[in-house]
Amino acid sequence: MFYTKGIFKWFQIIQLLFIIRGLFIAGLKTWLLQKYGVDSYEQMLIYRQISEWFFGLLITAVFIYTNVPIGKYFEQRKMEEKAE
């Protein structure tokens, strides 16, 4: 099922989002440390938390949307089984 053309593409997109999130958070940490320094760690935590929520919601939305092609796949399989 995971290697089906439409479904595999969505799992690749989810994996790409995890990679982008990791790179973005690392870059954000570096930039915030350079800009504000260690003394403003509380402010850094706020920016990081907001970006984590954003990426968390985005990844969750893609996971939910991935259920559409998975549902179609299972419906197709049921119809094939009934036809046999």
Coordinates of N, CA and C in Angstrom, one line a residue:
M1 N 0.8 -1.2 0.0 CA 0.0 0.0 0.0 C 0.9 1.3 0.0
F2 N 1.9 1.3 0.8 CA 2.7 2.5 0.9 C 3.5 2.8 -0.4
Y3 N 3.7 1.9 -1.2 CA 4.4 2.1 -2.5 C 3.5 2.4 -3.6
T4 N 2.2 2.5 -3.4 CA 1.3 2.9 -4.4 C 1.6 4.4 -4.8
K5 N 1.4 4.6 -6.1 CA 1.9 5.9 -6.7 C 1.3 7.1 -5.9
G6 N 0.1 7.3 -5.7 CA -0.5 8.4 -5.0 C -0.2 8.5 -3.6
I7 N -0.1 7.4 -2.9 CA 0.2 7.4 -1.5 C 1.7 7.6 -1.2
F8 N 2.5 7.0 -1.9 CA 4.0 7.2 -1.7 C 4.4 8.6 -1.8
K9 N 3.8 9.4 -2.7 CA 4.1 10.8 -2.9 C 3.8 11.6 -1.6
W10 N 2.7 11.3 -1.0 CA 2.3 12.0 0.2 C 3.2 11.7 1.4
F11 N 3.7 10.4 1.5 CA 4.6 10.1 2.6 C 6.0 10.7 2.3
Q12 N 6.3 10.9 1.1 CA 7.6 11.7 0.8 C 7.4 13.1 1.2
I13 N 6.2 13.7 0.9 CA 6.0 15.1 1.3 C 6.1 15.2 2.9
I14 N 5.5 14.3 3.6 CA 5.6 14.3 5.0 C 7.0 14.2 5.5
Q15 N 7.8 13.4 4.9 CA 9.2 13.2 5.3 C 9.9 14.5 5.0
L16 N 9.7 15.1 3.8 CA 10.3 16.4 3.5 C 9.9 17.5 4.5
L17 N 8.7 17.5 5.0 CA 8.3 18.5 6.0 C 9.1 18.3 7.3
F18 N 9.3 17.1 7.7 CA 10.1 16.8 8.9 C 11.5 17.3 8.7
I19 N 12.1 17.1 7.5 CA 13.5 17.6 7.2 C 13.5 19.2 7.3
I20 N 12.5 19.8 6.6 CA 12.4 21.2 6.6 C 12.3 21.8 8.0
R21 N 11.4 21.1 8.8 CA 11.2 21.6 10.2 C 12.5 21.6 11.0
G22 N 13.2 20.5 10.8 CA 14.5 20.3 11.6 C 15.5 21.4 11.2
L23 N 15.6 21.6 9.9 CA 16.6 22.6 9.4 C 16.1 24.0 9.8
F24 N 14.8 24.3 9.7 CA 14.3 25.6 10.1 C 14.5 25.9 11.6
I25 N 14.2 24.9 12.4 CA 14.4 25.1 13.9 C 15.8 25.3 14.2
A26 N 16.7 24.6 13.6 CA 18.2 24.8 13.8 C 18.6 26.1 13.4
G27 N 18.2 26.5 12.2 CA 18.6 27.9 11.7 C 18.0 29.0 12.6
L28 N 16.7 28.8 13.0 CA 16.1 29.8 13.9 C 16.9 29.9 15.2
K29 N 17.2 28.8 15.8 CA 18.0 28.8 17.1 C 19.3 29.6 16.9
T30 N 20.0 29.3 15.8 CA 21.3 29.9 15.5 C 21.1 31.4 15.3
W31 N 20.1 31.8 14.6 CA 19.8 33.2 14.3 C 19.5 34.0 15.6
L32 N 18.6 33.3 16.4 CA 18.1 34.0 17.6 C 19.3 34.1 18.6
L33 N 20.1 33.1 18.7 CA 21.3 33.2 19.6 C 22.2 34.4 19.2
Q34 N 22.4 34.5 17.9 CA 23.3 35.6 17.4 C 22.7 36.9 17.6
K35 N 21.4 37.0 17.4 CA 20.7 38.3 17.5 C 20.5 38.7 19.0
Y36 N 20.0 37.8 19.8 CA 19.6 38.2 21.2 C 20.6 37.7 22.2
G37 N 21.4 36.7 21.9 CA 22.4 36.2 22.9 C 21.7 35.2 23.9
V38 N 22.5 34.7 24.8 CA 22.0 33.8 25.7 C 21.1 34.4 26.8
D39 N 21.3 35.7 27.0 CA 20.5 36.4 28.0 C 19.0 36.5 27.7
S40 N 18.6 36.4 26.4 CA 17.2 36.4 26.0 C 16.7 35.1 25.7
Y41 N 17.0 34.1 26.5 CA 16.6 32.7 26.2 C 15.1 32.6 26.2
E42 N 14.4 33.3 27.1 CA 12.9 33.2 27.2 C 12.3 33.6 25.9
Q43 N 12.8 34.7 25.3 CA 12.3 35.2 24.0 C 12.5 34.1 22.9
M44 N 13.6 33.5 23.0 CA 14.0 32.4 22.0 C 13.0 31.3 22.1
L45 N 12.6 30.9 23.4 CA 11.7 29.8 23.6 C 10.3 30.1 22.9
I46 N 9.9 31.4 23.0 CA 8.6 31.8 22.4 C 8.6 31.6 20.9
Y47 N 9.7 32.1 20.3 CA 9.8 31.9 18.8 C 9.8 30.5 18.4
R48 N 10.6 29.7 19.1 CA 10.7 28.3 18.8 C 9.4 27.6 19.0
Q49 N 8.7 27.9 20.1 CA 7.4 27.2 20.3 C 6.4 27.5 19.3
I50 N 6.3 28.8 18.8 CA 5.4 29.2 17.7 C 5.8 28.4 16.5
S51 N 7.0 28.3 16.1 CA 7.4 27.6 14.9 C 7.1 26.1 15.0
E52 N 7.3 25.5 16.2 CA 7.0 24.1 16.4 C 5.5 23.9 16.3
W53 N 4.7 24.8 16.8 CA 3.2 24.6 16.6 C 2.8 24.7 15.2
F54 N 3.4 25.7 14.4 CA 3.1 25.8 13.0 C 3.5 24.5 12.3
F55 N 4.7 24.0 12.4 CA 5.1 22.8 11.7 C 4.3 21.6 12.2
G56 N 4.0 21.6 13.5 CA 3.1 20.5 14.0 C 1.8 20.4 13.4
L57 N 1.1 21.6 13.2 CA -0.2 21.7 12.6 C -0.1 21.3 11.1
L58 N 1.0 21.8 10.5 CA 1.1 21.5 9.0 C 1.3 20.0 8.8
I59 N 2.2 19.4 9.6 CA 2.4 18.0 9.4 C 1.1 17.2 9.7
T60 N 0.4 17.6 10.8 CA -0.8 16.9 11.1 C -1.9 17.0 10.0
A61 N -2.0 18.2 9.4 CA -2.9 18.4 8.3 C -2.5 17.5 7.1
V62 N -1.2 17.4 6.8 CA -0.8 16.5 5.7 C -1.1 15.1 6.0
F63 N -0.9 14.6 7.3 CA -1.2 13.3 7.7 C -2.7 13.0 7.5
I64 N -3.6 14.0 7.9 CA -5.0 13.8 7.8 C -5.4 13.8 6.3
Y65 N -4.8 14.6 5.5 CA -5.1 14.6 4.0 C -4.6 13.4 3.4
T66 N -3.6 12.7 3.9 CA -3.1 11.5 3.3 C -4.1 10.4 3.5
N67 N -5.0 10.5 4.4 CA -6.1 9.5 4.6 C -7.0 9.4 3.4
V68 N -7.1 10.5 2.6 CA -7.9 10.5 1.4 C -7.4 9.4 0.4
P69 N -6.2 9.5 -0.1 CA -5.7 8.4 -1.0 C -5.7 7.0 -0.4
I70 N -5.4 7.0 0.9 CA -5.4 5.7 1.6 C -6.8 5.1 1.6
G71 N -7.8 5.9 1.9 CA -9.2 5.5 1.9 C -9.6 5.0 0.5
K72 N -9.2 5.8 -0.6 CA -9.5 5.3 -1.9 C -8.9 4.0 -2.3
Y73 N -7.7 3.8 -1.8 CA -7.0 2.5 -2.0 C -7.7 1.4 -1.4
F74 N -8.2 1.5 -0.2 CA -8.9 0.5 0.5 C -10.3 0.2 -0.2
E75 N -11.0 1.3 -0.6 CA -12.2 1.1 -1.3 C -12.0 0.3 -2.6
Q76 N -11.0 0.7 -3.3 CA -10.6 0.0 -4.6 C -10.4 -1.5 -4.3
R77 N -9.6 -1.8 -3.2 CA -9.3 -3.2 -2.9 C -10.6 -3.9 -2.5
K78 N -11.5 -3.3 -1.8 CA -12.8 -4.0 -1.5 C -13.6 -4.3 -2.7
M79 N -13.6 -3.3 -3.7 CA -14.4 -3.5 -4.9 C -13.8 -4.7 -5.7
E80 N -12.4 -4.8 -5.7 CA -11.7 -5.8 -6.4 C -12.1 -7.2 -5.8
E81 N -12.1 -7.2 -4.5 CA -12.4 -8.5 -3.8 C -13.9 -8.9 -4.0
K82 N -14.8 -7.9 -4.1 CA -16.2 -8.3 -4.4 C -16.3 -8.8 -5.8
A83 N -15.5 -8.2 -6.7 CA -15.6 -8.6 -8.1 C -15.1 -10.1 -8.3
E84 N -14.3 -10.5 -7.5 CA -13.7 -11.9 -7.6 C -14.7 -12.8 -7.1

